[in-house]
Amino acid sequence: MAIFKGAGVAIITPFTEDNQVNYEELGKIIDNQIENGTDAIIICGTTGESATLSHDEHDACIRFAIQHTAGRVPVIAGTGSNSTAEAIRLSVHAEEAGADALLLVTPYYNKATQNGLISHYTEIAGKVSIPIIMYNVPSRTGVNIEPETAVYLAKHVKNIVGIKEASGNISQVAKLAALADGCLDIYSGNDDQIVPLLALGGIGVISVLSNVAPRMTHDMVMSYLEGDVEKSRRLQLDAIDLCNALFCEVNPIPVKAAMKLQGWNAGGLRSPLSEITPAHLELLKNSMEKAGIL
């Protein structure tokens, strides 16, 4: 059984004026997401600035999201690391805190071989019992999970059940889907490729777009899964300019700016991320207006 079908939000981490985690605002954002159809909360992912959260903050954000969501939708904890030992520590903590599943990015910077990836994921999976979604985003990590590797892990490690595919390579996803033949749940990791991945057998998205357009993102996926392909296609095309604008600078710079335009107290960005440029802010604003979310 899938952890979730539909749209999971890769939720931001809002900060206070003194750059601390703003848990009050995070709770409001979670509530708004659930009220607008979001099917899962993904906490402490790339969009949540996990790379600049301290270990204590990372643990605390996961605990908070689980407690505040209170079972309304699944909570998937981002617990990946470039260190297998640290990924195990984060994953064990998340399971003990009550996470429904884990999202494990490939170990960045180390550039593991495919054998290294198999060892890394197998070792982590052996220390927890909850389901694991692998996260393939080679543009950020420098490592690609080859389709054969992903399928090997799904077939040999019982709690590795899904993959967030953000390679951007549709041909690779097609090969993955063909090799997997249903043994691995595929989620889009790119908002501009939601419908193409669904057409290849995907069951949802782990989304940046959902932060600012939760209902649209949910409906885009569920319309397809319920057979209304035309509505899903139309929503995908209506959102394309916004999807592109949300990546006009490195994520999560644009999405935090977009949420502030919507009135959310998203706060600033932790260094080395910088505030969005005026030109890109105008581009973002125009795309939000065109999509009807501002």
PDB file of C-alpha atoms in Angstrom:
ATOM      1  CA  MET A   1       0.000   0.000   0.000  1.00  0.00           C
ATOM      2  CA  ALA A   2       1.332   3.416  -0.983  1.00  0.00           C
ATOM      3  CA  ILE A   3       2.373   5.871   1.725  1.00  0.00           C
ATOM      4  CA  PHE A   4       0.226   8.415  -0.080  1.00  0.00           C
ATOM      5  CA  LYS A   5      -1.257   9.150  -3.467  1.00  0.00           C
ATOM      6  CA  GLY A   6      -1.648  12.730  -4.650  1.00  0.00           C
ATOM      7  CA  ALA A   7       0.310  15.834  -3.726  1.00  0.00           C
ATOM      8  CA  GLY A   8       2.721  15.929  -0.821  1.00  0.00           C
ATOM      9  CA  VAL A   9       4.111  19.337   0.066  1.00  0.00           C
ATOM     10  CA  ALA A  10       7.857  19.766   0.520  1.00  0.00           C
ATOM     11  CA  ILE A  11       7.098  22.324   3.173  1.00  0.00           C
ATOM     12  CA  ILE A  12       9.191  25.392   3.927  1.00  0.00           C
ATOM     13  CA  THR A  13      10.674  26.113   7.343  1.00  0.00           C
ATOM     14  CA  PRO A  14       9.546  29.607   8.371  1.00  0.00           C
ATOM     15  CA  PHE A  15      11.966  31.659  10.458  1.00  0.00           C
ATOM     16  CA  THR A  16      11.479  34.452  12.956  1.00  0.00           C
ATOM     17  CA  GLU A  17      13.156  37.855  12.664  1.00  0.00           C
ATOM     18  CA  ASP A  18      16.090  36.528  14.679  1.00  0.00           C
ATOM     19  CA  ASN A  19      16.425  33.528  12.356  1.00  0.00           C
ATOM     20  CA  GLN A  20      14.943  30.899  14.669  1.00  0.00           C
ATOM     21  CA  VAL A  21      12.373  28.332  13.557  1.00  0.00           C
ATOM     22  CA  ASN A  22       8.916  29.906  13.700  1.00  0.00           C
ATOM     23  CA  TYR A  23       6.862  26.991  14.968  1.00  0.00           C
ATOM     24  CA  GLU A  24       3.681  29.025  15.324  1.00  0.00           C
ATOM     25  CA  GLU A  25       3.742  29.939  11.645  1.00  0.00           C
ATOM     26  CA  LEU A  26       4.758  26.413  10.652  1.00  0.00           C
ATOM     27  CA  GLY A  27       1.648  25.119  12.401  1.00  0.00           C
ATOM     28  CA  LYS A  28      -0.541  27.576  10.494  1.00  0.00           C
ATOM     29  CA  ILE A  29       1.052  26.568   7.203  1.00  0.00           C
ATOM     30  CA  ILE A  30       0.502  22.872   7.924  1.00  0.00           C
ATOM     31  CA  ASP A  31      -3.157  23.529   8.772  1.00  0.00           C
ATOM     32  CA  ASN A  32      -3.663  25.500   5.559  1.00  0.00           C
ATOM     33  CA  GLN A  33      -2.079  22.756   3.495  1.00  0.00           C
ATOM     34  CA  ILE A  34      -4.329  20.075   4.943  1.00  0.00           C
ATOM     35  CA  GLU A  35      -7.428  22.245   4.613  1.00  0.00           C
ATOM     36  CA  ASN A  36      -6.629  22.718   0.922  1.00  0.00           C
ATOM     37  CA  GLY A  37      -6.243  19.080   0.017  1.00  0.00           C
ATOM     38  CA  THR A  38      -2.559  18.332   0.493  1.00  0.00           C
ATOM     39  CA  ASP A  39      -2.132  14.586   0.875  1.00  0.00           C
ATOM     40  CA  ALA A  40       1.127  14.442   2.863  1.00  0.00           C
ATOM     41  CA  ILE A  41       3.506  16.744   4.737  1.00  0.00           C
ATOM     42  CA  ILE A  42       7.198  16.354   3.920  1.00  0.00           C
ATOM     43  CA  ILE A  43       9.218  18.061   6.650  1.00  0.00           C
ATOM     44  CA  CYS A  44      12.942  18.925   6.586  1.00  0.00           C
ATOM     45  CA  GLY A  45      13.536  18.451   2.905  1.00  0.00           C
ATOM     46  CA  THR A  46      15.555  20.721   0.619  1.00  0.00           C
ATOM     47  CA  THR A  47      12.696  23.234   0.550  1.00  0.00           C
ATOM     48  CA  GLY A  48      12.731  23.209   4.348  1.00  0.00           C
ATOM     49  CA  GLU A  49      16.381  24.332   4.350  1.00  0.00           C
ATOM     50  CA  SER A  50      17.438  21.134   6.083  1.00  0.00           C
ATOM     51  CA  ALA A  51      21.068  21.768   5.158  1.00  0.00           C
ATOM     52  CA  THR A  52      21.240  24.754   7.518  1.00  0.00           C
ATOM     53  CA  LEU A  53      19.138  23.376  10.363  1.00  0.00           C
ATOM     54  CA  SER A  54      21.111  22.256  13.389  1.00  0.00           C
ATOM     55  CA  HIS A  55      20.725  18.635  14.453  1.00  0.00           C
ATOM     56  CA  ASP A  56      18.503  19.730  17.337  1.00  0.00           C
ATOM     57  CA  GLU A  57      16.366  21.910  15.053  1.00  0.00           C
ATOM     58  CA  HIS A  58      16.031  19.088  12.541  1.00  0.00           C
ATOM     59  CA  ASP A  59      14.784  16.721  15.240  1.00  0.00           C
ATOM     60  CA  ALA A  60      12.482  19.378  16.717  1.00  0.00           C
ATOM     61  CA  CYS A  61      10.905  20.281  13.366  1.00  0.00           C
ATOM     62  CA  ILE A  62      10.122  16.622  12.692  1.00  0.00           C
ATOM     63  CA  ARG A  63       8.582  16.171  16.146  1.00  0.00           C
ATOM     64  CA  PHE A  64       6.533  19.340  15.759  1.00  0.00           C
ATOM     65  CA  ALA A  65       5.173  18.412  12.334  1.00  0.00           C
ATOM     66  CA  ILE A  66       4.141  14.965  13.546  1.00  0.00           C
ATOM     67  CA  GLN A  67       2.466  16.288  16.681  1.00  0.00           C
ATOM     68  CA  HIS A  68       0.723  19.171  14.941  1.00  0.00           C
ATOM     69  CA  THR A  69      -0.496  17.113  11.990  1.00  0.00           C
ATOM     70  CA  ALA A  70      -1.889  14.620  14.491  1.00  0.00           C
ATOM     71  CA  GLY A  71      -2.589  11.886  11.985  1.00  0.00           C
ATOM     72  CA  ARG A  72      -4.655  13.985   9.581  1.00  0.00           C
ATOM     73  CA  VAL A  73      -2.295  13.133   6.709  1.00  0.00           C
ATOM     74  CA  PRO A  74       0.980  11.189   6.615  1.00  0.00           C
ATOM     75  CA  VAL A  75       4.131  12.985   7.744  1.00  0.00           C
ATOM     76  CA  ILE A  76       7.272  12.052   5.850  1.00  0.00           C
ATOM     77  CA  ALA A  77      10.526  13.112   7.483  1.00  0.00           C
ATOM     78  CA  GLY A  78      13.547  14.136   5.452  1.00  0.00           C
ATOM     79  CA  THR A  79      16.396  12.273   7.129  1.00  0.00           C
ATOM     80  CA  GLY A  80      19.020  12.010   4.423  1.00  0.00           C
ATOM     81  CA  SER A  81      22.665  12.952   4.955  1.00  0.00           C
ATOM     82  CA  ASN A  82      26.027  12.648   3.235  1.00  0.00           C
ATOM     83  CA  SER A  83      26.984  10.458   6.202  1.00  0.00           C
ATOM     84  CA  THR A  84      25.300   7.076   6.501  1.00  0.00           C
ATOM     85  CA  ALA A  85      25.720   7.185  10.291  1.00  0.00           C
ATOM     86  CA  GLU A  86      24.016  10.575  10.535  1.00  0.00           C
ATOM     87  CA  ALA A  87      21.208   9.474   8.230  1.00  0.00           C
ATOM     88  CA  ILE A  88      20.653   6.487  10.520  1.00  0.00           C
ATOM     89  CA  ARG A  89      20.543   8.743  13.593  1.00  0.00           C
ATOM     90  CA  LEU A  90      18.033  11.081  11.974  1.00  0.00           C
ATOM     91  CA  SER A  91      15.940   8.182  10.677  1.00  0.00           C
ATOM     92  CA  VAL A  92      15.789   6.360  14.010  1.00  0.00           C
ATOM     93  CA  HIS A  93      14.755   9.575  15.740  1.00  0.00           C
ATOM     94  CA  ALA A  94      12.033  10.254  13.162  1.00  0.00           C
ATOM     95  CA  GLU A  95      10.612   6.765  13.564  1.00  0.00           C
ATOM     96  CA  GLU A  96      10.612   7.105  17.353  1.00  0.00           C
ATOM     97  CA  ALA A  97       8.864  10.473  17.001  1.00  0.00           C
ATOM     98  CA  GLY A  98       6.069   8.847  14.990  1.00  0.00           C
ATOM     99  CA  ALA A  99       6.886   9.650  11.369  1.00  0.00           C
ATOM    100  CA  ASP A 100       4.873   7.680   8.834  1.00  0.00           C
ATOM    101  CA  ALA A 101       7.784   7.381   6.411  1.00  0.00           C
ATOM    102  CA  LEU A 102      11.231   8.724   5.561  1.00  0.00           C
ATOM    103  CA  LEU A 103      12.556  10.634   2.571  1.00  0.00           C
ATOM    104  CA  LEU A 104      16.235   9.851   2.049  1.00  0.00           C
ATOM    105  CA  VAL A 105      18.221  11.919  -0.412  1.00  0.00           C
ATOM    106  CA  THR A 106      21.304  10.377  -1.968  1.00  0.00           C
ATOM    107  CA  PRO A 107      24.466  11.140   0.014  1.00  0.00           C
ATOM    108  CA  TYR A 108      25.600  14.438  -1.486  1.00  0.00           C
ATOM    109  CA  TYR A 109      29.214  15.521  -2.129  1.00  0.00           C
ATOM    110  CA  ASN A 110      30.649  12.042  -1.513  1.00  0.00           C
ATOM    111  CA  LYS A 111      29.397  10.943  -4.960  1.00  0.00           C
ATOM    112  CA  ALA A 112      28.904   7.307  -4.015  1.00  0.00           C
ATOM    113  CA  THR A 113      29.020   4.594  -6.644  1.00  0.00           C
ATOM    114  CA  GLN A 114      25.893   2.555  -7.372  1.00  0.00           C
ATOM    115  CA  ASN A 115      27.258  -0.142  -5.047  1.00  0.00           C
ATOM    116  CA  GLY A 116      27.803   2.545  -2.442  1.00  0.00           C
ATOM    117  CA  LEU A 117      24.193   3.696  -2.810  1.00  0.00           C
ATOM    118  CA  ILE A 118      22.944   0.133  -2.364  1.00  0.00           C
ATOM    119  CA  SER A 119      25.032  -0.216   0.795  1.00  0.00           C
ATOM    120  CA  HIS A 120      23.947   3.198   2.114  1.00  0.00           C
ATOM    121  CA  TYR A 121      20.208   2.653   1.669  1.00  0.00           C
ATOM    122  CA  THR A 122      20.318  -0.974   2.820  1.00  0.00           C
ATOM    123  CA  GLU A 123      22.131  -0.052   6.019  1.00  0.00           C
ATOM    124  CA  ILE A 124      19.696   2.729   6.893  1.00  0.00           C
ATOM    125  CA  ALA A 125      16.653   0.604   6.065  1.00  0.00           C
ATOM    126  CA  GLY A 126      17.924  -2.114   8.379  1.00  0.00           C
ATOM    127  CA  LYS A 127      17.811   0.253  11.350  1.00  0.00           C
ATOM    128  CA  VAL A 128      14.159   1.307  10.959  1.00  0.00           C
ATOM    129  CA  SER A 129      10.883  -0.405  10.190  1.00  0.00           C
ATOM    130  CA  ILE A 130       8.892   2.435   8.577  1.00  0.00           C
ATOM    131  CA  PRO A 131       8.725   2.879   4.776  1.00  0.00           C
ATOM    132  CA  ILE A 132      11.462   4.714   2.890  1.00  0.00           C
ATOM    133  CA  ILE A 133      11.227   6.894  -0.213  1.00  0.00           C
ATOM    134  CA  MET A 134      14.553   7.403  -1.958  1.00  0.00           C
ATOM    135  CA  TYR A 135      15.188  10.904  -3.302  1.00  0.00           C
ATOM    136  CA  ASN A 136      17.015  11.202  -6.601  1.00  0.00           C
ATOM    137  CA  VAL A 137      18.098  14.779  -7.356  1.00  0.00           C
ATOM    138  CA  PRO A 138      21.468  14.600  -9.113  1.00  0.00           C
ATOM    139  CA  SER A 139      21.520  18.322  -9.947  1.00  0.00           C
ATOM    140  CA  ARG A 140      21.955  19.019  -6.232  1.00  0.00           C
ATOM    141  CA  THR A 141      23.818  15.954  -4.999  1.00  0.00           C
ATOM    142  CA  GLY A 142      26.074  15.016  -7.885  1.00  0.00           C
ATOM    143  CA  VAL A 143      24.801  11.418  -7.748  1.00  0.00           C
ATOM    144  CA  ASN A 144      22.164   9.702  -9.877  1.00  0.00           C
ATOM    145  CA  ILE A 145      20.257   6.630  -8.737  1.00  0.00           C
ATOM    146  CA  GLU A 146      20.287   4.462 -11.853  1.00  0.00           C
ATOM    147  CA  PRO A 147      16.979   2.675 -12.587  1.00  0.00           C
ATOM    148  CA  GLU A 148      18.609  -0.733 -12.071  1.00  0.00           C
ATOM    149  CA  THR A 149      19.849   0.360  -8.635  1.00  0.00           C
ATOM    150  CA  ALA A 150      16.467   1.696  -7.533  1.00  0.00           C
ATOM    151  CA  VAL A 151      14.707  -1.488  -8.626  1.00  0.00           C
ATOM    152  CA  TYR A 152      17.328  -3.715  -6.979  1.00  0.00           C
ATOM    153  CA  LEU A 153      16.779  -1.912  -3.675  1.00  0.00           C
ATOM    154  CA  ALA A 154      12.983  -2.091  -3.957  1.00  0.00           C
ATOM    155  CA  LYS A 155      13.134  -5.825  -4.607  1.00  0.00           C
ATOM    156  CA  HIS A 156      15.706  -6.665  -1.930  1.00  0.00           C
ATOM    157  CA  VAL A 157      14.889  -4.257   0.936  1.00  0.00           C
ATOM    158  CA  LYS A 158      11.321  -4.633   2.156  1.00  0.00           C
ATOM    159  CA  ASN A 159      10.817  -1.115   3.523  1.00  0.00           C
ATOM    160  CA  ILE A 160      12.223   0.728   0.503  1.00  0.00           C
ATOM    161  CA  VAL A 161       8.961   1.348  -1.287  1.00  0.00           C
ATOM    162  CA  GLY A 162       9.209   4.568  -3.302  1.00  0.00           C
ATOM    163  CA  ILE A 163      11.356   7.094  -5.106  1.00  0.00           C
ATOM    164  CA  LYS A 164      11.083  10.838  -5.562  1.00  0.00           C
ATOM    165  CA  GLU A 165      12.388  11.268  -9.103  1.00  0.00           C
ATOM    166  CA  ALA A 166      13.851  14.722  -9.684  1.00  0.00           C
ATOM    167  CA  SER A 167      16.447  13.879 -12.310  1.00  0.00           C
ATOM    168  CA  GLY A 168      14.398  15.710 -14.913  1.00  0.00           C
ATOM    169  CA  ASN A 169      15.149  12.855 -17.305  1.00  0.00           C
ATOM    170  CA  ILE A 170      11.820  11.501 -18.560  1.00  0.00           C
ATOM    171  CA  SER A 171      13.571   8.728 -20.486  1.00  0.00           C
ATOM    172  CA  GLN A 172      15.197   7.563 -17.253  1.00  0.00           C
ATOM    173  CA  VAL A 173      11.831   7.598 -15.480  1.00  0.00           C
ATOM    174  CA  ALA A 174      10.297   5.553 -18.296  1.00  0.00           C
ATOM    175  CA  LYS A 175      13.061   2.974 -17.964  1.00  0.00           C
ATOM    176  CA  LEU A 176      12.621   2.947 -14.181  1.00  0.00           C
ATOM    177  CA  ALA A 177       8.878   2.372 -14.492  1.00  0.00           C
ATOM    178  CA  ALA A 178       9.399  -0.434 -16.999  1.00  0.00           C
ATOM    179  CA  LEU A 179      11.980  -2.208 -14.843  1.00  0.00           C
ATOM    180  CA  ALA A 180      10.043  -1.699 -11.621  1.00  0.00           C
ATOM    181  CA  ASP A 181       6.784  -3.034 -13.041  1.00  0.00           C
ATOM    182  CA  GLY A 182       4.890  -1.816  -9.975  1.00  0.00           C
ATOM    183  CA  CYS A 183       7.388  -2.766  -7.258  1.00  0.00           C
ATOM    184  CA  LEU A 184       8.294   0.880  -6.564  1.00  0.00           C
ATOM    185  CA  ASP A 185       5.992   3.889  -6.082  1.00  0.00           C
ATOM    186  CA  ILE A 186       7.198   6.769  -8.247  1.00  0.00           C
ATOM    187  CA  TYR A 187       6.660  10.391  -7.203  1.00  0.00           C
ATOM    188  CA  SER A 188       7.552  13.372  -9.337  1.00  0.00           C
ATOM    189  CA  GLY A 189      10.163  15.624  -7.807  1.00  0.00           C
ATOM    190  CA  ASN A 190       9.670  18.307 -10.458  1.00  0.00           C
ATOM    191  CA  ASP A 191       6.465  20.328 -10.538  1.00  0.00           C
ATOM    192  CA  ASP A 192       6.722  20.961 -14.277  1.00  0.00           C
ATOM    193  CA  GLN A 193       6.718  17.195 -14.924  1.00  0.00           C
ATOM    194  CA  ILE A 194       3.846  16.001 -12.731  1.00  0.00           C
ATOM    195  CA  VAL A 195       1.549  14.861 -15.530  1.00  0.00           C
ATOM    196  CA  PRO A 196       4.324  13.241 -17.613  1.00  0.00           C
ATOM    197  CA  LEU A 197       5.348  11.129 -14.604  1.00  0.00           C
ATOM    198  CA  LEU A 198       1.755  10.207 -13.855  1.00  0.00           C
ATOM    199  CA  ALA A 199       1.445   9.073 -17.471  1.00  0.00           C
ATOM    200  CA  LEU A 200       4.361   6.702 -16.859  1.00  0.00           C
ATOM    201  CA  GLY A 201       2.687   5.197 -13.803  1.00  0.00           C
ATOM    202  CA  GLY A 202       3.614   7.642 -11.065  1.00  0.00           C
ATOM    203  CA  ILE A 203       1.202   8.081  -8.164  1.00  0.00           C
ATOM    204  CA  GLY A 204       1.930  11.615  -7.018  1.00  0.00           C
ATOM    205  CA  VAL A 205       4.324  14.478  -6.477  1.00  0.00           C
ATOM    206  CA  ILE A 206       6.481  15.771  -3.653  1.00  0.00           C
ATOM    207  CA  SER A 207       5.995  19.391  -4.478  1.00  0.00           C
ATOM    208  CA  VAL A 208       7.430  22.886  -4.048  1.00  0.00           C
ATOM    209  CA  LEU A 209       4.458  24.339  -5.946  1.00  0.00           C
ATOM    210  CA  SER A 210       2.075  23.010  -3.299  1.00  0.00           C
ATOM    211  CA  ASN A 211       3.435  25.529  -0.782  1.00  0.00           C
ATOM    212  CA  VAL A 212       1.676  28.325  -2.683  1.00  0.00           C
ATOM    213  CA  ALA A 213      -0.952  26.384  -4.660  1.00  0.00           C
ATOM    214  CA  PRO A 214      -1.980  23.345  -2.606  1.00  0.00           C
ATOM    215  CA  ARG A 215      -5.446  22.899  -4.101  1.00  0.00           C
ATOM    216  CA  MET A 216      -4.206  23.238  -7.663  1.00  0.00           C
ATOM    217  CA  THR A 217      -1.399  20.728  -7.082  1.00  0.00           C
ATOM    218  CA  HIS A 218      -3.679  18.215  -5.367  1.00  0.00           C
ATOM    219  CA  ASP A 219      -6.303  18.515  -8.106  1.00  0.00           C
ATOM    220  CA  MET A 220      -3.681  18.134 -10.833  1.00  0.00           C
ATOM    221  CA  VAL A 221      -2.688  14.735  -9.483  1.00  0.00           C
ATOM    222  CA  MET A 222      -6.037  13.423  -8.369  1.00  0.00           C
ATOM    223  CA  SER A 223      -7.812  14.436 -11.577  1.00  0.00           C
ATOM    224  CA  TYR A 224      -5.347  12.294 -13.487  1.00  0.00           C
ATOM    225  CA  LEU A 225      -5.591   9.355 -11.103  1.00  0.00           C
ATOM    226  CA  GLU A 226      -9.404   9.543 -11.230  1.00  0.00           C
ATOM    227  CA  GLY A 227      -9.449   9.509 -15.031  1.00  0.00           C
ATOM    228  CA  ASP A 228      -9.903  13.187 -15.903  1.00  0.00           C
ATOM    229  CA  VAL A 229      -6.701  13.488 -17.878  1.00  0.00           C
ATOM    230  CA  GLU A 230      -7.807  16.642 -19.675  1.00  0.00           C
ATOM    231  CA  LYS A 231      -8.353  18.557 -16.438  1.00  0.00           C
ATOM    232  CA  SER A 232      -5.018  17.372 -15.105  1.00  0.00           C
ATOM    233  CA  ARG A 233      -3.249  18.400 -18.306  1.00  0.00           C
ATOM    234  CA  ARG A 234      -4.912  21.813 -18.236  1.00  0.00           C
ATOM    235  CA  LEU A 235      -3.846  22.431 -14.637  1.00  0.00           C
ATOM    236  CA  GLN A 236      -0.278  21.387 -15.467  1.00  0.00           C
ATOM    237  CA  LEU A 237      -0.109  23.820 -18.372  1.00  0.00           C
ATOM    238  CA  ASP A 238      -1.785  26.606 -16.384  1.00  0.00           C
ATOM    239  CA  ALA A 239       0.910  26.195 -13.717  1.00  0.00           C
ATOM    240  CA  ILE A 240       3.944  25.954 -16.016  1.00  0.00           C
ATOM    241  CA  ASP A 241       4.974  29.614 -15.818  1.00  0.00           C
ATOM    242  CA  LEU A 242       4.644  29.520 -12.037  1.00  0.00           C
ATOM    243  CA  CYS A 243       6.619  26.271 -11.808  1.00  0.00           C
ATOM    244  CA  ASN A 244       9.414  27.882 -13.782  1.00  0.00           C
ATOM    245  CA  ALA A 245       9.315  31.068 -11.697  1.00  0.00           C
ATOM    246  CA  LEU A 246       9.597  29.049  -8.490  1.00  0.00           C
ATOM    247  CA  PHE A 247      12.994  27.913  -9.760  1.00  0.00           C
ATOM    248  CA  CYS A 248      14.209  31.198 -11.238  1.00  0.00           C
ATOM    249  CA  GLU A 249      16.708  31.130  -8.372  1.00  0.00           C
ATOM    250  CA  VAL A 250      17.775  28.181  -6.288  1.00  0.00           C
ATOM    251  CA  ASN A 251      15.000  26.581  -4.224  1.00  0.00           C
ATOM    252  CA  PRO A 252      13.698  27.681  -1.691  1.00  0.00           C
ATOM    253  CA  ILE A 253      14.539  31.333  -2.410  1.00  0.00           C
ATOM    254  CA  PRO A 254      11.573  31.937  -4.770  1.00  0.00           C
ATOM    255  CA  VAL A 255       8.983  29.894  -2.879  1.00  0.00           C
ATOM    256  CA  LYS A 256       9.640  31.722   0.390  1.00  0.00           C
ATOM    257  CA  ALA A 257       9.304  35.023  -1.466  1.00  0.00           C
ATOM    258  CA  ALA A 258       6.061  33.774  -3.036  1.00  0.00           C
ATOM    259  CA  MET A 259       4.645  32.811   0.340  1.00  0.00           C
ATOM    260  CA  LYS A 260       5.466  36.255   1.689  1.00  0.00           C
ATOM    261  CA  LEU A 261       3.590  37.768  -1.258  1.00  0.00           C
ATOM    262  CA  GLN A 262       0.600  35.674  -0.150  1.00  0.00           C
ATOM    263  CA  GLY A 263       0.864  37.083   3.362  1.00  0.00           C
ATOM    264  CA  TRP A 264       2.640  34.233   5.119  1.00  0.00           C
ATOM    265  CA  ASN A 265       5.275  35.076   7.700  1.00  0.00           C
ATOM    266  CA  ALA A 266       7.825  32.850   5.981  1.00  0.00           C
ATOM    267  CA  GLY A 267      10.794  34.792   7.270  1.00  0.00           C
ATOM    268  CA  GLY A 268      14.204  35.048   5.696  1.00  0.00           C
ATOM    269  CA  LEU A 269      16.706  32.528   4.414  1.00  0.00           C
ATOM    270  CA  ARG A 270      19.697  31.134   6.184  1.00  0.00           C
ATOM    271  CA  SER A 271      23.109  31.885   4.731  1.00  0.00           C
ATOM    272  CA  PRO A 272      24.469  31.118   2.201  1.00  0.00           C
ATOM    273  CA  LEU A 273      21.053  31.559   0.565  1.00  0.00           C
ATOM    274  CA  SER A 274      20.224  35.160  -0.306  1.00  0.00           C
ATOM    275  CA  GLU A 275      17.021  37.115  -0.863  1.00  0.00           C
ATOM    276  CA  ILE A 276      15.438  37.049  -4.306  1.00  0.00           C
ATOM    277  CA  THR A 277      16.448  39.793  -6.756  1.00  0.00           C
ATOM    278  CA  PRO A 278      13.888  42.513  -7.627  1.00  0.00           C
ATOM    279  CA  ALA A 279      13.656  41.346 -11.242  1.00  0.00           C
ATOM    280  CA  HIS A 280      12.928  37.774 -10.233  1.00  0.00           C
ATOM    281  CA  LEU A 281      10.458  38.920  -7.591  1.00  0.00           C
ATOM    282  CA  GLU A 282       8.504  40.740 -10.293  1.00  0.00           C
ATOM    283  CA  LEU A 283       8.610  37.645 -12.492  1.00  0.00           C
ATOM    284  CA  LEU A 284       7.350  35.562  -9.590  1.00  0.00           C
ATOM    285  CA  LYS A 285       4.546  37.997  -8.797  1.00  0.00           C
ATOM    286  CA  ASN A 286       3.381  38.066 -12.422  1.00  0.00           C
ATOM    287  CA  SER A 287       3.345  34.256 -12.644  1.00  0.00           C
ATOM    288  CA  MET A 288       1.351  33.997  -9.415  1.00  0.00           C
ATOM    289  CA  GLU A 289      -1.215  36.467 -10.704  1.00  0.00           C
ATOM    290  CA  LYS A 290      -1.482  34.550 -13.982  1.00  0.00           C
ATOM    291  CA  ALA A 291      -2.059  31.304 -12.059  1.00  0.00           C
ATOM    292  CA  GLY A 292      -4.748  32.964  -9.937  1.00  0.00           C
ATOM    293  CA  ILE A 293      -3.066  32.464  -6.584  1.00  0.00           C
ATOM    294  CA  LEU A 294      -2.268  36.109  -5.820  1.00  0.00           C
TER     295      LEU A 294
END
